[in-house]
Short mmCIF file of C-alpha atoms and ligand atoms in Angstrom, two decimals:
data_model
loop_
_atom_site.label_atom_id
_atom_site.label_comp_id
_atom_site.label_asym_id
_atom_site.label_seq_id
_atom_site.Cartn_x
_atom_site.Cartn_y
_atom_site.Cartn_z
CA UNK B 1 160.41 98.15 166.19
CA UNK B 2 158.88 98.63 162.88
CA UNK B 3 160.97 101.23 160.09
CA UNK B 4 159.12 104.66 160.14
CA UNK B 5 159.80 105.56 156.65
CA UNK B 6 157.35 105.36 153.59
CA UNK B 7 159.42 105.08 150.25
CA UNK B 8 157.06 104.43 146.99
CA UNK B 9 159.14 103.70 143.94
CA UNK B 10 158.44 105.11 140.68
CA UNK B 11 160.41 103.79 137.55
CA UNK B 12 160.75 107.39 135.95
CA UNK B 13 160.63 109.60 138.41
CA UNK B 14 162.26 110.03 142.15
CA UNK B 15 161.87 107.80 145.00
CA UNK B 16 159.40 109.80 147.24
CA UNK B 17 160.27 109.58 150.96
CA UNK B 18 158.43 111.13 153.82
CA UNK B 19 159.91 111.79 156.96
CA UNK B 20 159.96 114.45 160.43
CA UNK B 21 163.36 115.77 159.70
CA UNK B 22 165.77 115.90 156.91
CA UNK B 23 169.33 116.00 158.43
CA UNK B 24 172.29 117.30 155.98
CA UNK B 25 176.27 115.83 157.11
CA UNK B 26 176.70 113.07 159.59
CA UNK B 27 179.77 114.91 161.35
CA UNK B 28 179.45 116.07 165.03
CA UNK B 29 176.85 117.98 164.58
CA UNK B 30 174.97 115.82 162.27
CA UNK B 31 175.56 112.38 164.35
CA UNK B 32 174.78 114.86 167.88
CA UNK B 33 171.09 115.51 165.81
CA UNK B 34 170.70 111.98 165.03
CA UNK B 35 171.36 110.20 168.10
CA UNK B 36 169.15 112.47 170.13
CA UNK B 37 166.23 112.35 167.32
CA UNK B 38 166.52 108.72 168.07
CA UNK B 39 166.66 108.32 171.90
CA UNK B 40 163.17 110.49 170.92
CA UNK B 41 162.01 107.79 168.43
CA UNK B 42 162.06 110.59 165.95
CA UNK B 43 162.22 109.75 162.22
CA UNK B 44 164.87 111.15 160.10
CA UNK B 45 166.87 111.07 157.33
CA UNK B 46 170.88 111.58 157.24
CA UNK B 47 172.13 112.46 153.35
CA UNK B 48 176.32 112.71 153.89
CA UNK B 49 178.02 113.14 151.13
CA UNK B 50 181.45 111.31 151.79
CA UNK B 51 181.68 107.72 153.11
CA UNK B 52 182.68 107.38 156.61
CA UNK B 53 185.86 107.12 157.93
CA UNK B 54 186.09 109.86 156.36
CA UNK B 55 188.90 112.43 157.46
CA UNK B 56 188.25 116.72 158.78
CA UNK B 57 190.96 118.58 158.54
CA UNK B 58 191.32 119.94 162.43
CA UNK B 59 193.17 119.67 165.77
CA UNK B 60 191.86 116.02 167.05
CA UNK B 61 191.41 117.58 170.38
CA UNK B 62 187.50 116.87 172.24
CA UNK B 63 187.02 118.65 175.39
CA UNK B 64 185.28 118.11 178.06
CA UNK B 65 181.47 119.71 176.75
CA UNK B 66 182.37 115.85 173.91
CA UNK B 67 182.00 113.65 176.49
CA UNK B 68 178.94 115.51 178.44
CA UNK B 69 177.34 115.18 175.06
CA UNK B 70 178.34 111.69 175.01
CA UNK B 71 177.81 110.35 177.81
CA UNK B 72 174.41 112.35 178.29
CA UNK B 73 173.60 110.17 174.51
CA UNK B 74 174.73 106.85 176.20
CA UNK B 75 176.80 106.53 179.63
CA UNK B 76 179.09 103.58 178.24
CA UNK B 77 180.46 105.53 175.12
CA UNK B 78 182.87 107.58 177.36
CA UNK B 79 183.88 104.15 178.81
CA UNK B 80 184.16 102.83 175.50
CA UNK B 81 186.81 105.90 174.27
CA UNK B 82 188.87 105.85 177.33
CA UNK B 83 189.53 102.34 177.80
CA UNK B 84 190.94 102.16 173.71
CA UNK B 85 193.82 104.08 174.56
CA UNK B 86 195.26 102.36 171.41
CA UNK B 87 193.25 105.44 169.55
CA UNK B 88 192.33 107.64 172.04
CA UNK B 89 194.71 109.67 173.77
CA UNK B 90 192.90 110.92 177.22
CA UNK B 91 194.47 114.98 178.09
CA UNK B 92 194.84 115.92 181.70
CA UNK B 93 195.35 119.34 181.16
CA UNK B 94 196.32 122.70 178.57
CA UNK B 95 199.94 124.80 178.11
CA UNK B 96 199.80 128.13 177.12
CA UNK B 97 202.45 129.41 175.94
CA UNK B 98 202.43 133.42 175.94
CA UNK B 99 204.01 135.66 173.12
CA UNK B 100 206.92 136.39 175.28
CA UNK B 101 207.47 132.57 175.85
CA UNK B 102 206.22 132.18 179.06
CA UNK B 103 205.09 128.61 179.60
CA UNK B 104 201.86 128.42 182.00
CA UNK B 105 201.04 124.63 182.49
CA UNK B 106 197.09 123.97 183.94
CA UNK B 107 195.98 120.64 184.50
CA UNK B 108 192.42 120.06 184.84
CA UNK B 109 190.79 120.10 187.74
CA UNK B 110 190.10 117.08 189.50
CA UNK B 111 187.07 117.61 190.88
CA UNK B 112 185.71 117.59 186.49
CA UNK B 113 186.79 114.43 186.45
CA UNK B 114 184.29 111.48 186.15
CA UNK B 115 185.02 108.02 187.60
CA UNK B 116 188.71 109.00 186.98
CA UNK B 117 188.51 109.22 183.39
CA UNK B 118 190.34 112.64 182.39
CA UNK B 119 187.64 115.61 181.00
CA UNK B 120 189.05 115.57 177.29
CA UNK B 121 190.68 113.41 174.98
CA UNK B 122 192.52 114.05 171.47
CA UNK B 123 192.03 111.40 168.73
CA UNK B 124 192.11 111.47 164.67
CA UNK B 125 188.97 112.84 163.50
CA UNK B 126 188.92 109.62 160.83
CA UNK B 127 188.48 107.71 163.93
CA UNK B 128 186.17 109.58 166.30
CA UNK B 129 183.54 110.67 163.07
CA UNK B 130 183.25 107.07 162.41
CA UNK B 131 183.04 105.91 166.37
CA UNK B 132 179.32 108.40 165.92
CA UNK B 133 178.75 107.18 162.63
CA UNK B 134 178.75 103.80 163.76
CA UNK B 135 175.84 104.81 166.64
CA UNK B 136 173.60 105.88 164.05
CA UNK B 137 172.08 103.02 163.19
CA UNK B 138 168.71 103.08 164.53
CA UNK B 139 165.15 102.04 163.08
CA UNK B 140 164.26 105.75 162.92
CA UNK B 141 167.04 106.88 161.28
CA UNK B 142 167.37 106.04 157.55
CA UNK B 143 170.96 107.00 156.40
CA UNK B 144 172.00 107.78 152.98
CA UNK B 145 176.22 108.14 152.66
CA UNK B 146 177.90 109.21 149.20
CA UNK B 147 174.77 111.22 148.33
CA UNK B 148 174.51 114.03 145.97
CA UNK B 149 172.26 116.87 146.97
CA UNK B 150 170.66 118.44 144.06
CA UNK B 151 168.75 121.22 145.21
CA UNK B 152 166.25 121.81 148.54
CA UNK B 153 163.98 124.67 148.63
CA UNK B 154 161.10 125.46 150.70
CA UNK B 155 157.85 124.79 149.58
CA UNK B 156 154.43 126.54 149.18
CA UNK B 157 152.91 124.25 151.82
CA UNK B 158 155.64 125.20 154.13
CA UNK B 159 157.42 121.50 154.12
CA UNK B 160 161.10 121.35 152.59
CA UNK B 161 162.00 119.76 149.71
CA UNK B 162 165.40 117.27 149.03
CA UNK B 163 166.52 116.09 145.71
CA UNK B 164 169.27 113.52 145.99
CA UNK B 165 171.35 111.16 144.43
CA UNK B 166 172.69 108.02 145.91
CA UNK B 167 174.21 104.96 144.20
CA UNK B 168 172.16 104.69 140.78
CA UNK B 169 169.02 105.91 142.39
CA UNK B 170 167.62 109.46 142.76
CA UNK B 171 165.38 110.92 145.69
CA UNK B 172 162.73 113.14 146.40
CA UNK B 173 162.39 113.95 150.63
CA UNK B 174 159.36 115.72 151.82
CA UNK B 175 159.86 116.86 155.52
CA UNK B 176 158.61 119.56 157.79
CA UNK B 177 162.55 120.46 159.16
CA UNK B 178 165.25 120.58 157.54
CA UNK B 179 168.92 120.46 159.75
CA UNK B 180 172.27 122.06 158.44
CA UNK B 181 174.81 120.12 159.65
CA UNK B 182 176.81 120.51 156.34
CA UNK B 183 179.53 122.12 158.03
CA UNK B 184 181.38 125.49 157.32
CA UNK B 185 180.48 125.36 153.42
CA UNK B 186 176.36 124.66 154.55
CA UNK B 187 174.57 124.51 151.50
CA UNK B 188 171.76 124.80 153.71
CA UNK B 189 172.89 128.33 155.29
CA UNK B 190 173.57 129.20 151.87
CA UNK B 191 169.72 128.16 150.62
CA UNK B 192 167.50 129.31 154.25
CA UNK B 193 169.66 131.72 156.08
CA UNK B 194 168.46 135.00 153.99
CA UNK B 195 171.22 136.87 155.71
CA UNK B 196 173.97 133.87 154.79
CA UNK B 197 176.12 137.08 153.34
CA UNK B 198 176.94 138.51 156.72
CA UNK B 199 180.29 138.40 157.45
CA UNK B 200 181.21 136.12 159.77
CA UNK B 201 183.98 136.09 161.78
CA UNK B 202 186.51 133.53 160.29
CA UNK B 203 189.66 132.05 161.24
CA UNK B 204 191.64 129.84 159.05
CA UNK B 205 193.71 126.51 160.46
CA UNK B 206 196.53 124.46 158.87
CA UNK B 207 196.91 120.54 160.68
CA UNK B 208 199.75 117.90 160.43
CA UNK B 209 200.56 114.83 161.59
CA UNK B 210 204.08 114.42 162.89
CA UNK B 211 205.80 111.75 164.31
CA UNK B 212 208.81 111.93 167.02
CA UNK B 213 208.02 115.33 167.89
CA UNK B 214 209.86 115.76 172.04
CA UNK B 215 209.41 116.83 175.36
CA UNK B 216 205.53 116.60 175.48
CA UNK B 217 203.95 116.64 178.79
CA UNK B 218 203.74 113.34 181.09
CA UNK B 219 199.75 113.76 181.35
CA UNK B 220 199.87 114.49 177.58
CA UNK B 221 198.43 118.36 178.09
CA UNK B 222 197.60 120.04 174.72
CA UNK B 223 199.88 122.74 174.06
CA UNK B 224 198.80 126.51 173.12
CA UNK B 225 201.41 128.55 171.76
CA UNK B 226 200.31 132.05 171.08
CA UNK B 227 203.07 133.17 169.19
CA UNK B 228 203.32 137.00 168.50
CA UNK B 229 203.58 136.60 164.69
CA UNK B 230 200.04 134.74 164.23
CA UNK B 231 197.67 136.71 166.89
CA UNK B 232 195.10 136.97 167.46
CA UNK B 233 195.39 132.67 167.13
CA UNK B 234 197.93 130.17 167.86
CA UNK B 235 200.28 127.28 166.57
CA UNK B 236 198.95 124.08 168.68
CA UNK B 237 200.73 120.60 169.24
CA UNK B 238 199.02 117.84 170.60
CA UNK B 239 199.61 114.42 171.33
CA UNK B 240 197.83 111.48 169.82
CA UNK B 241 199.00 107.90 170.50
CA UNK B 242 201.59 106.03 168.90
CA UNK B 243 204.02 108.58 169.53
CA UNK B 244 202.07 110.88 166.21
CA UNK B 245 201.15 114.49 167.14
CA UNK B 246 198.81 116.87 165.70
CA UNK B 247 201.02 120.09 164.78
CA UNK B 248 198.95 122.95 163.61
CA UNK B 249 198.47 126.91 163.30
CA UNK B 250 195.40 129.05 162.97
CA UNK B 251 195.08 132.62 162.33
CA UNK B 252 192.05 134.97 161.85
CA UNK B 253 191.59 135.41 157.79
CA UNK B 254 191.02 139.15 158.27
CA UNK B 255 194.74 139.30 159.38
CA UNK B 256 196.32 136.79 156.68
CA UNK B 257 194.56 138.74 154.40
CA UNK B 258 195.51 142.57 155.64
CA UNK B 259 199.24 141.57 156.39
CA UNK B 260 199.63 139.31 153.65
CA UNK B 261 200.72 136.20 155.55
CA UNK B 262 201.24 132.93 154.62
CA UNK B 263 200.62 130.25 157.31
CA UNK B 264 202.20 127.73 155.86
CA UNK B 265 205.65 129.73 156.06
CA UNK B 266 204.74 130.43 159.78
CA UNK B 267 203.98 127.16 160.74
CA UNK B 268 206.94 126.40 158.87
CA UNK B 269 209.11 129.02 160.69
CA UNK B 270 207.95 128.38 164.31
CA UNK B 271 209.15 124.64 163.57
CA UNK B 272 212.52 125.88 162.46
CA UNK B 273 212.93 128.27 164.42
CA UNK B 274 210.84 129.40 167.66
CA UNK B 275 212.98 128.95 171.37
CA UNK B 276 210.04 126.76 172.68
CA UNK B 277 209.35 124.77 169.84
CA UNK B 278 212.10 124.02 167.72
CA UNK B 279 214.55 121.71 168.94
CA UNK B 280 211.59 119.30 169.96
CA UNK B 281 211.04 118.96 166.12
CA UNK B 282 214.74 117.63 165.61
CA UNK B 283 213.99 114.45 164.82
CA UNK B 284 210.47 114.83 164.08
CA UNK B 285 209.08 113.78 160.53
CA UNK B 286 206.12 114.95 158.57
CA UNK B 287 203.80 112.17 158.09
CA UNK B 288 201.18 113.25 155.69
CA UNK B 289 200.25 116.80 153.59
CA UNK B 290 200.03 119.94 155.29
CA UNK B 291 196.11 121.06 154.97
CA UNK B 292 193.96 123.66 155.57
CA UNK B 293 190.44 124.53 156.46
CA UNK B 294 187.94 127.19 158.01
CA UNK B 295 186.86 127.51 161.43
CA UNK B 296 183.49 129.76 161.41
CA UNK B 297 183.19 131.83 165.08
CA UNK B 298 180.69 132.41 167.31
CA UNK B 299 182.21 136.15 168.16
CA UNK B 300 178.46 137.42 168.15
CA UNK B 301 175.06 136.16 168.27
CA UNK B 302 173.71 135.59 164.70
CA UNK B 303 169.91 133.69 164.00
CA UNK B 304 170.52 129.88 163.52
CA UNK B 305 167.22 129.01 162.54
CA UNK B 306 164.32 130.24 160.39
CA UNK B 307 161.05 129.40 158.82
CA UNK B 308 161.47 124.89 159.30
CA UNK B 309 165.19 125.44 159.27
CA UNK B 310 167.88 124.82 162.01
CA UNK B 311 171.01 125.08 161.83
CA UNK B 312 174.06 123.04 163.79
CA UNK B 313 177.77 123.38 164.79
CA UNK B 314 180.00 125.08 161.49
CA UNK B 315 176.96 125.37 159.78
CA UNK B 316 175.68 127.54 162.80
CA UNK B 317 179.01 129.13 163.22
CA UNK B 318 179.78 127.67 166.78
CA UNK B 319 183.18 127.45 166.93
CA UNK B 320 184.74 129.08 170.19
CA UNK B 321 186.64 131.85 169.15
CA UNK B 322 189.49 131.80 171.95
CA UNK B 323 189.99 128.19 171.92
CA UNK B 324 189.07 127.00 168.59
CA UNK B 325 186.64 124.22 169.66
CA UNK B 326 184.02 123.49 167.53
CA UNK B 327 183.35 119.62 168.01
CA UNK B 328 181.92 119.95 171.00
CA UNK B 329 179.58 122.41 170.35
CA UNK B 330 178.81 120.61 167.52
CA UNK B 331 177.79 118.17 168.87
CA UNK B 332 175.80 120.03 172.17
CA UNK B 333 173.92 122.08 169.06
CA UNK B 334 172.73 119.24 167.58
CA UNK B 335 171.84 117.32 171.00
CA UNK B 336 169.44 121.25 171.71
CA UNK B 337 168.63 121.46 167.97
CA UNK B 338 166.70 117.85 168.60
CA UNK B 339 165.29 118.57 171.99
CA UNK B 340 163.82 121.38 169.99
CA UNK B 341 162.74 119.42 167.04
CA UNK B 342 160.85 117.32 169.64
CA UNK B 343 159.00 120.55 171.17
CA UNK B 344 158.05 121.79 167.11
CA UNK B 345 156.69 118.49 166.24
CA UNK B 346 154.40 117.66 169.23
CA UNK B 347 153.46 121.90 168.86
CA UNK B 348 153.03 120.94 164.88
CA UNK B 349 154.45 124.58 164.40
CA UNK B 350 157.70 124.87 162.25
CA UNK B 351 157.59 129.35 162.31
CA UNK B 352 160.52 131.69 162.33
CA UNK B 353 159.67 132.91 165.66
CA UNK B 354 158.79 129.47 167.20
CA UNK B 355 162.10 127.78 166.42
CA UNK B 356 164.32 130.91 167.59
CA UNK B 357 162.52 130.10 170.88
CA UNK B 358 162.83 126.59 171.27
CA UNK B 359 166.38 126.51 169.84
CA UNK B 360 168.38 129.80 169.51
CA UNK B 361 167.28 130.96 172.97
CA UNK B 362 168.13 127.74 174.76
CA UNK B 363 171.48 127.14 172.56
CA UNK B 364 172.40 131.01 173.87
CA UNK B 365 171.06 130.82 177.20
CA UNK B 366 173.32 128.16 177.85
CA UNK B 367 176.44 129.01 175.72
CA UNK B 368 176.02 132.55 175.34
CA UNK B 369 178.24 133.45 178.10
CA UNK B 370 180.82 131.22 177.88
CA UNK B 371 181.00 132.06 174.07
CA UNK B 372 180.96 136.56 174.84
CA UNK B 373 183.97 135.63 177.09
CA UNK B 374 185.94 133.91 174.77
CA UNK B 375 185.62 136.43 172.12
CA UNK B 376 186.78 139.10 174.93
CA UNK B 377 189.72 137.08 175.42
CA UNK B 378 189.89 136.48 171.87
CA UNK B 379 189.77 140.39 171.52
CA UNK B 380 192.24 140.39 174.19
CA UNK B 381 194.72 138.43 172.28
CA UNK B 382 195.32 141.13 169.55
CA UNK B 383 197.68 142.67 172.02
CA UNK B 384 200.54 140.91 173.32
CA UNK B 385 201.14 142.68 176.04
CA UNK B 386 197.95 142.62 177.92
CA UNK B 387 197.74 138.31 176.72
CA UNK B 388 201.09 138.37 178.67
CA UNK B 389 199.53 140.16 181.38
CA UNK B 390 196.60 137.80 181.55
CA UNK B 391 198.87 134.33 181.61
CA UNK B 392 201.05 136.14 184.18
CA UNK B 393 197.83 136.61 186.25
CA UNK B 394 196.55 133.20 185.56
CA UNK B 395 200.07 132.11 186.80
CA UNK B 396 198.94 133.90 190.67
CA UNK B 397 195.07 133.97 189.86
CA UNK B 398 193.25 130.81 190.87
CA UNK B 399 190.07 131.80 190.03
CA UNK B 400 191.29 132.46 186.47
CA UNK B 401 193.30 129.32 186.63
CA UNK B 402 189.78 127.65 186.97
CA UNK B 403 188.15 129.58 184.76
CA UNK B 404 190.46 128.62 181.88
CA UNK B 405 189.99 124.80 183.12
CA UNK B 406 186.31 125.33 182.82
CA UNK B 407 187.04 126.26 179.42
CA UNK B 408 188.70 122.72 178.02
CA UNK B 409 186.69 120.80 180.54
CA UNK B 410 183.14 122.25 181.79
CA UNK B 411 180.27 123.82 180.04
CA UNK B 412 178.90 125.72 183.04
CA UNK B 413 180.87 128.73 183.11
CA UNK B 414 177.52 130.64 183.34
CA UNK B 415 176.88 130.60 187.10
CA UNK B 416 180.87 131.95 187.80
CA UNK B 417 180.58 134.85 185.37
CA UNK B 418 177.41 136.11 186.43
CA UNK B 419 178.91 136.51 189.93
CA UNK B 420 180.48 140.03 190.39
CA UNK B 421 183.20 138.03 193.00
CA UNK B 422 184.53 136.45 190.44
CA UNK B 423 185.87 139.49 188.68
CA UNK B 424 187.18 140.95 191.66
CA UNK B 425 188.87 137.22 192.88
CA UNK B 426 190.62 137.55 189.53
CA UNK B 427 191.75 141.11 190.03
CA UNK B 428 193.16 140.50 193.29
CA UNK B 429 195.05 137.64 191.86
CA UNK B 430 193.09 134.92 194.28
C1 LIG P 501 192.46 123.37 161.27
C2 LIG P 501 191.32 123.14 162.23
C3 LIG P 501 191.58 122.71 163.53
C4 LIG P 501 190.52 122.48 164.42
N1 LIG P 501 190.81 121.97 165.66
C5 LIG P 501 189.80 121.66 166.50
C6 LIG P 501 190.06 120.99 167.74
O1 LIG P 501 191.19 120.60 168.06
N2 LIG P 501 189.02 120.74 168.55
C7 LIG P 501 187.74 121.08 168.23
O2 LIG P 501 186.82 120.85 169.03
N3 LIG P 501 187.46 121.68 167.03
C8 LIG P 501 188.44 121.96 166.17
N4 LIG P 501 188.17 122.51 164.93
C9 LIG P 501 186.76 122.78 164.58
C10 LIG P 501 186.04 121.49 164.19
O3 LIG P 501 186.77 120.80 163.20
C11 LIG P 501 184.63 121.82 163.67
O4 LIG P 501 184.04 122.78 164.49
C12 LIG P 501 183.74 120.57 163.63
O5 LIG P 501 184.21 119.66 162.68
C13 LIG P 501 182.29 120.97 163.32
O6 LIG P 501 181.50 119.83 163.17
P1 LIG P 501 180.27 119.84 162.13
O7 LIG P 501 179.61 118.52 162.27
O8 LIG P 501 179.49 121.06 162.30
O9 LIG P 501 180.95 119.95 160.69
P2 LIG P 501 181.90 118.91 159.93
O10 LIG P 501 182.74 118.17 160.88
O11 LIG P 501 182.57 119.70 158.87
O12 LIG P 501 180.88 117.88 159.28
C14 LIG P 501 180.05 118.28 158.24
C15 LIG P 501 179.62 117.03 157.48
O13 LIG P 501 178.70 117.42 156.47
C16 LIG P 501 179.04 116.79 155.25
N5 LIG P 501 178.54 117.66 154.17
C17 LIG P 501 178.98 118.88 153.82
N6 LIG P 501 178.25 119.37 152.78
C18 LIG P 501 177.34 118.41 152.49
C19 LIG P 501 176.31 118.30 151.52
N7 LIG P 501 176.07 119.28 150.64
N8 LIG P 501 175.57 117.18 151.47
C20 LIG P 501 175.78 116.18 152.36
N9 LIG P 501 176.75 116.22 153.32
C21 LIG P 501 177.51 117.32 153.37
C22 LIG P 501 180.56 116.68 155.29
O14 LIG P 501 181.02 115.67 154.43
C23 LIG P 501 180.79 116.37 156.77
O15 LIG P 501 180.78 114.98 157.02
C24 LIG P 501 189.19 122.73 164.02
C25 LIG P 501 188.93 123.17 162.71
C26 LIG P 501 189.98 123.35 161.82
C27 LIG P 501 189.69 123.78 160.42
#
């Protein structure tokens, strides 16, 4: 297959390159673009600014809507995560653990799980960014790591623009889309999104790694422990192989900043001193720096697109805002974002109003639902009480059991919350 780029050097001036779409960040949502661009035979550029492996702060932990993306990219990259249990730790199931301390344990059901491999599976980020990285490489995809954006800005003609620096050499990249996949910080929100100064709803997350933390579960379940002090969010440990763990807390920054918490001091305190969690931390040591970062929540629909613009995963503000996911949709934006890219390049129309069609619509239509109940439950978390009410019910309530499965392991929630049944089934705790 022949290289679909044209690059004409210029001693002065910038190298000019032409191409269909100008991806920004190679992380989930970046790499989920890119790989389906390709299977398309789509040209496109990828401008990251780090070098991968590169480390993102977060909880390690890829449900079950990772591997649909993955396997529905290539059926043998599933096979190739499970079967390196060396780095990959596969998770059978979730504990919650409710304010007052009730422990509600909820393996996954079996019926989610493919040719025995378990739904999810919790690995270093440093490790799983760089298994995608390494399945960029294609002839239509012309990758550009430890580059400097300079500036991008839409042109007269329509197309957008890319300055860029990379090794000694600076770019200029013409291209009728552009895709943010830069992450919570998007430079590209920040230069297309008009209304980038909406609030959005933000929660803030400190990660660990700890080594000889105790009594983790035999089927290595993540662990949820919503701990009255730091609703509505939760401190999380979960288990990664060689006997490390990720230990971690997030919080919504509205709260830290109205109560004047500090997380670290939290996560801190529940170590030294909560009834579940504590004495499992005995002889547990810290490996590395405590660190923090933002996760950006889809508690509302916002636009995610504009005038030859979309945008993916952080960048988009997808993170689930009850269970703090983000890497899988991530990368199941990015996988829609270049289904859509497909549909605007064979249409040749790269409108407002065209995009929100072939991309918000279908991105909503089939997370919408599954994203309005976990900010309910999100909502719902504010008050310990009721969140006690709802894990005792999910303790008697099958149908809520499942639907919290669903939620780690499934992406089609849609067809059981549409069904008035299921509301009732939960009420009458079946
Ligand atoms: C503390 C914490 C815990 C979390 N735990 C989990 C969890 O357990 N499970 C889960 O599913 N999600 C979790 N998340 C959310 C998850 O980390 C994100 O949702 C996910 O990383 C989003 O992927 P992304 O590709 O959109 O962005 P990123 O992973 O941030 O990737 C963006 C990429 O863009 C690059 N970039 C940024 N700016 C530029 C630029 N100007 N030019 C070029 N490149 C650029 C970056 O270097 C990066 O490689 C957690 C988040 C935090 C903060």
């Amino acid at each position: 297959m022949e290289n679909n780029f044209e690059e004409k050097k210029t001693s002065a001036k910038p190298t000019l390159l032409n191409t269909q779409v100008i991806i920004i960040g190679a992380g989930p949502a970046g790499a989920g673009t890119s790989i389906f661009l390709t299977k398309a035979g789509i040209p496109h550029i990828v401008i990251e600014k780090e070098i991968f492996p590169r480390d993102k702060i977060c909880g390690d932990a890829c449900s079950g809507k990772t591997v649909f993306v993955l396997r529905k990219a290539n059926s043998e990259w599933p096979d190739e995560i499970f079967k390196n249990t060396a780095e990959y730790m596969p998770s059978h199931g979730v504990t919650f653990v409710s304010p007052n301390g009730k422990v509600l344990n909820i393996p996954f059901s079996p019926a989610k799980i493919l040719k025995g491999q378990a739904p999810g599976f919790i690995t270093p980020r440093l490790t799983f960014d760089n298994f995608l990285f390494q399945k960029l490489a294609s002839p239509y995809a012309a990758i550009y790591q430890k580059a400097t954006v300079k500036s991008m800005e839409r042109q007269a003609d329509g197309k957008v623009k890319v300055n860029f620096s990379h090794t000694d050499e600076t770019y200029e990249v013409i291209a009728p889309l552009i895709i943010g996949a830069d992450g919570d910080k998007s430079q590209v929100r920040k230069s297309f999104l008009s209304s980038h100064t909406s609030p959005k709803a933000y929660c803030v997350g400190l990660r660990a790694y700890y080594q000889g933390v105790t009594g983790l579960h035999e089927n290595h379940f993540i662990e949820l422990h919503f701990l009255p002090e730091v609703l509505p969010g939760y401190f999380w440990i979960f288990p990664l192989p060689n006997g490390i763990t990720n230990v971690g807390i997030g919080m919504m920054s509205e709260r830290i900043r109205r109560k004047k918490i500090n997380l670290r001091e939290e996560m801190l305190n529940a170590i030294k001193t909560n009834p579940n969690i504590s004495h499992r931390f005995s002889n547990a040591k810290l490996l590395d720096k405590i660190q923090g970062w933002g996760l950006p929540m889809c508690m509302k629909r916002q636009p995610l697109s504009g005038d030859n613009f979309l945008l993916t995963g952080d960048a988009a503000g997808m993170i689930d805002p009850f269970t703090g996911e983000g890497i899988g949709n991530a990368m199941y934006s990015g996988m829609l974002a270049a289904f859509a890219i497909d549909e605007l390049l064979k249409a040749g129309k790269y409108d407002a109003p065209f995009i929100k069609e072939k991309y918000d619509d279908v991105l909503f239509k089939q997370i919408g639902n599954e994203l309005k109940t976990s900010a309910t439950l999100q909502r719902l978390s504010h008050y310990p009480w009721l969140f006690n009410f709802v894990v005792e019910k999910a303790h008697k309530s099958k149908t809520l059991n499942n639907t919290i499965t669903s939620m780690f392991t499934g992406i089609d929630l849609r067809k059981q919350l549409r069904n008035p049944s299921f509301y009732t089934r939960i009420l009458f705790n079946r």
